Amino acid sequence: ARHENRSENRQRLMEIVEVVRRHEIIKGLTPEKLCAIIEELGPTFIKLGQILSMRSDILPKEYCEALKKLRSSVAPMPYEQVVSIVERSYGRPLGEVFSAFDEQALGSASIAQAHAAVLCSGESVVVKVQREGIHEVMSRDIILLKQACKVLKYTPAGSLVDFNQVLDEIWIVAQEEMNFQTEAANLERFHALNQDVAFVTTPRLYREYTTNHVLVMEYIDGFAINDKENLLANGYDLNEIGTKLVDNYIRQVMEDGFFHADPHPGNVRIRDGKIVWIDMGMMGRLTERDKELI
């Protein structure tokens, strides 16, 4: 098995070298070229790119701006693969659980993708399906990147940032995101902590259809938080939404010490006069001492 791992690692290393070579990195690395390379190298590098996009202390501004666009666009898995993952996870045919299942993904990210569906009992849901073999791919990449870090230590970049620390952070976050039972528990805890807030809610979780690789929750329509035009047309007061959003977020951080750690516009919706927080794959936690210090 060890020998197999070694040859797989070597194969992956060759793939990485080939992608970099094909993009003619010798001729210079524009922000666009960096993004193209990262997208081609897959999920681990996309996560790395997302984290680096927030680090304007490491990268020039135009690179950060380009990397921010990596957030949501990843090629979706073919529908047949999605069906096979769901059926394997449930140990029964898709049709026994869902009366309808959209072939087109609602969205596709580096670790999972989401599909709209209808349960046989009639409820509209979103089914989040984890990418095939993602754990193996990411752990192999992290090992290779850690080996590369040993070399980077002696370059100018090595003195700027501890890449090892960045890689550890990615792996901790990614492993948490890869276990949908963790996300389900996060959703339940967040819901409980915010149930007395009249203007905040979360999607209902269908615990009985949630496994390590498949997560089923209520489909949330409404408006994206940055869809100003529709919010105004439907009589919402943007100032009120902004105030309540900030008020709730500070409460999550300072009172609960359990907060949504990925609050981009795709994860916050407005429905029936409430702020709906979705996607609890990444949560921040603070100890009592952290809160006191802050």
mmCIF file with all atom_site columns, C-alpha atoms in Angstrom, residues 128 176-177 179-191 194 200-203 215 217 252 258-262 267 276-285:
data_model
loop_
_atom_site.group_PDB
_atom_site.id
_atom_site.type_symbol
_atom_site.label_atom_id
_atom_site.label_alt_id
_atom_site.label_comp_id
_atom_site.label_asym_id
_atom_site.label_entity_id
_atom_site.label_seq_id
_atom_site.pdbx_PDB_ins_code
_atom_site.Cartn_x
_atom_site.Cartn_y
_atom_site.Cartn_z
_atom_site.occupancy
_atom_site.B_iso_or_equiv
_atom_site.pdbx_formal_charge
_atom_site.auth_seq_id
_atom_site.auth_comp_id
_atom_site.auth_asym_id
_atom_site.auth_atom_id
_atom_site.pdbx_PDB_model_num
ATOM 1  C CA . LYS A 1 128 ? -25.625 18.650 -0.952 1.00 0.00 ? 128 LYS A CA 1
ATOM 2  C CA . GLU A 1 176 ? -14.607 19.691 8.902  1.00 0.00 ? 176 GLU A CA 1
ATOM 3  C CA . GLU A 1 177 ? -16.365 20.622 5.672  1.00 0.00 ? 177 GLU A CA 1
ATOM 4  C CA . ASN A 1 179 ? -17.957 15.547 7.278  1.00 0.00 ? 179 ASN A CA 1
ATOM 5  C CA . PHE A 1 180 ? -21.586 16.462 6.659  1.00 0.00 ? 180 PHE A CA 1
ATOM 6  C CA . GLN A 1 181 ? -22.525 15.116 10.093 1.00 0.00 ? 181 GLN A CA 1
ATOM 7  C CA . THR A 1 182 ? -20.423 17.969 11.517 1.00 0.00 ? 182 THR A CA 1
ATOM 8  C CA . GLU A 1 183 ? -22.249 20.465 9.315  1.00 0.00 ? 183 GLU A CA 1
ATOM 9  C CA . ALA A 1 184 ? -25.603 18.999 10.397 1.00 0.00 ? 184 ALA A CA 1
ATOM 10 C CA . ALA A 1 185 ? -24.614 19.404 14.062 1.00 0.00 ? 185 ALA A CA 1
ATOM 11 C CA . ASN A 1 186 ? -23.479 22.994 13.335 1.00 0.00 ? 186 ASN A CA 1
ATOM 12 C CA . LEU A 1 187 ? -26.844 23.767 11.746 1.00 0.00 ? 187 LEU A CA 1
ATOM 13 C CA . GLU A 1 188 ? -28.741 22.396 14.747 1.00 0.00 ? 188 GLU A CA 1
ATOM 14 C CA . ARG A 1 189 ? -26.569 24.260 17.244 1.00 0.00 ? 189 ARG A CA 1
ATOM 15 C CA . PHE A 1 190 ? -26.766 27.542 15.319 1.00 0.00 ? 190 PHE A CA 1
ATOM 16 C CA . HIS A 1 191 ? -30.551 27.166 15.065 1.00 0.00 ? 191 HIS A CA 1
ATOM 17 C CA . ASN A 1 194 ? -30.634 31.904 17.415 1.00 0.00 ? 194 ASN A CA 1
ATOM 18 C CA . VAL A 1 200 ? -33.043 35.238 12.018 1.00 0.00 ? 200 VAL A CA 1
ATOM 19 C CA . THR A 1 201 ? -33.619 31.672 10.836 1.00 0.00 ? 201 THR A CA 1
ATOM 20 C CA . THR A 1 202 ? -31.870 28.695 9.200  1.00 0.00 ? 202 THR A CA 1
ATOM 21 C CA . PRO A 1 203 ? -33.028 25.985 6.772  1.00 0.00 ? 203 PRO A CA 1
ATOM 22 C CA . LEU A 1 215 ? -26.815 16.504 3.408  1.00 0.00 ? 215 LEU A CA 1
ATOM 23 C CA . MET A 1 217 ? -32.068 20.563 4.059  1.00 0.00 ? 217 MET A CA 1
ATOM 24 C CA . GLN A 1 252 ? -22.882 35.286 17.195 1.00 0.00 ? 252 GLN A CA 1
ATOM 25 C CA . PHE A 1 258 ? -20.174 30.272 17.620 1.00 0.00 ? 258 PHE A CA 1
ATOM 26 C CA . PHE A 1 259 ? -20.389 32.145 14.342 1.00 0.00 ? 259 PHE A CA 1
ATOM 27 C CA . HIS A 1 260 ? -20.803 31.676 10.602 1.00 0.00 ? 260 HIS A CA 1
ATOM 28 C CA . ALA A 1 261 ? -17.255 31.758 9.224  1.00 0.00 ? 261 ALA A CA 1
ATOM 29 C CA . ASP A 1 262 ? -18.105 32.043 5.519  1.00 0.00 ? 262 ASP A CA 1
ATOM 30 C CA . ASN A 1 267 ? -24.827 32.143 2.121  1.00 0.00 ? 267 ASN A CA 1
ATOM 31 C CA . VAL A 1 276 ? -31.672 33.175 6.615  1.00 0.00 ? 276 VAL A CA 1
ATOM 32 C CA . TRP A 1 277 ? -28.156 31.869 7.294  1.00 0.00 ? 277 TRP A CA 1
ATOM 33 C CA . ILE A 1 278 ? -27.319 28.866 5.114  1.00 0.00 ? 278 ILE A CA 1
ATOM 34 C CA . ASP A 1 279 ? -24.311 26.570 4.626  1.00 0.00 ? 279 ASP A CA 1
ATOM 35 C CA . MET A 1 280 ? -22.813 25.840 8.036  1.00 0.00 ? 280 MET A CA 1
ATOM 36 C CA . GLY A 1 281 ? -19.784 23.941 6.713  1.00 0.00 ? 281 GLY A CA 1
ATOM 37 C CA . MET A 1 282 ? -17.392 26.473 8.206  1.00 0.00 ? 282 MET A CA 1
ATOM 38 C CA . MET A 1 283 ? -18.032 27.832 11.688 1.00 0.00 ? 283 MET A CA 1
ATOM 39 C CA . GLY A 1 284 ? -15.855 29.927 13.971 1.00 0.00 ? 284 GLY A CA 1
ATOM 40 C CA . ARG A 1 285 ? -15.632 29.170 17.692 1.00 0.00 ? 285 ARG A CA 1
#
